[in-house]
């Protein structure tokens, strides 16, 4: 991922230095496991633990000749050791190291993402409670429907992100898995206890069965979970973009002093952060598709997945880390305009209360079809002539023969639509 979207903590996980450090740790732990079993001298392992190291430039230099990164790595490490170097990579195949180390790096990334997700959920929860009763227009098909609150809108995001956290935890459990089962997964040249030892030390689960590789459905599930989180953020960002339109202006991203919205138009205050989220979400879904393409490897392995994973796994975790933090700040600092929300509710001439009139007439004894056919022509007239719906209702002899002025006043009260807000918040646990 380009530096522009890379936060330092996550970026540090995916450096070449940290990757090779993970490889080295896997190699050393494997030696320790062999020593625990009694197959290699413990004093040799102690020397390996103390002295084994690498230089990234030296690895790259050797790789120019070997054209094999793991061979280049093990040779570079061996150059830092004495006779004990013969135990490095003992009984292993390259992917025993690479896949297990990759899962270990992903586990490190997951520790960061987990905190990011929880923090983002907390930000949404706080904003939802702040605007629990901030009444606004609910829209369906982009058209005014009935009143809701901005807090309920945020409560919806809160619940969706809680589901995303559950999906993330399930995917993390699947991906945080190691394997050290040899060239085709039969443990022909490695004791299964080595695998278990290494995985235990790294905090990974040992795969019950594998080929030369961990199966890539694991990685597909993981990137699916990350892509879905990004897509939820895109959904939330799209809502902000819609509500920030000049003709709506119900919310607005924070606009810093000195910030510029356009090189040509000095008045512009654009939802650029939310737009950024939409673009990054598209990337995340692309990474997911590539992960699905990686599932169908040939027989016990090929390396068609390898080049893709060098890009998609670091980039996906880096991108989501950036998205969660940037959009979290957008929500936290979001400017809300309650007065504009109420003003917009009045723009459709009171038509948002049409269902209340419909149901009130039914309650008075009209069948639904008759009640609907009584209300709809007045609603269409209000649309076409841009007159207040209440004025037309008051002038309707049929409606006023069933409903008193007081009953009509109740029908045109938006507070009716908020009567269950407390119950919904209680169900969400937002107390």
XYZ file of C-alpha atoms in Angstrom, residues 43-45 47-48 78 81-88:
14
model
C 23.258 -26.544 23.081
C 23.145 -26.099 19.294
C 19.654 -24.660 19.537
C 23.506 -20.984 19.829
C 20.938 -20.636 17.054
C 23.342 -19.795 8.015
C 26.044 -19.340 12.484
C 28.683 -22.009 12.979
C 28.292 -25.783 12.688
C 24.850 -25.543 14.280
C 23.556 -24.027 11.049
C 22.854 -27.539 9.739
C 19.722 -27.670 11.914
C 18.157 -24.564 10.386
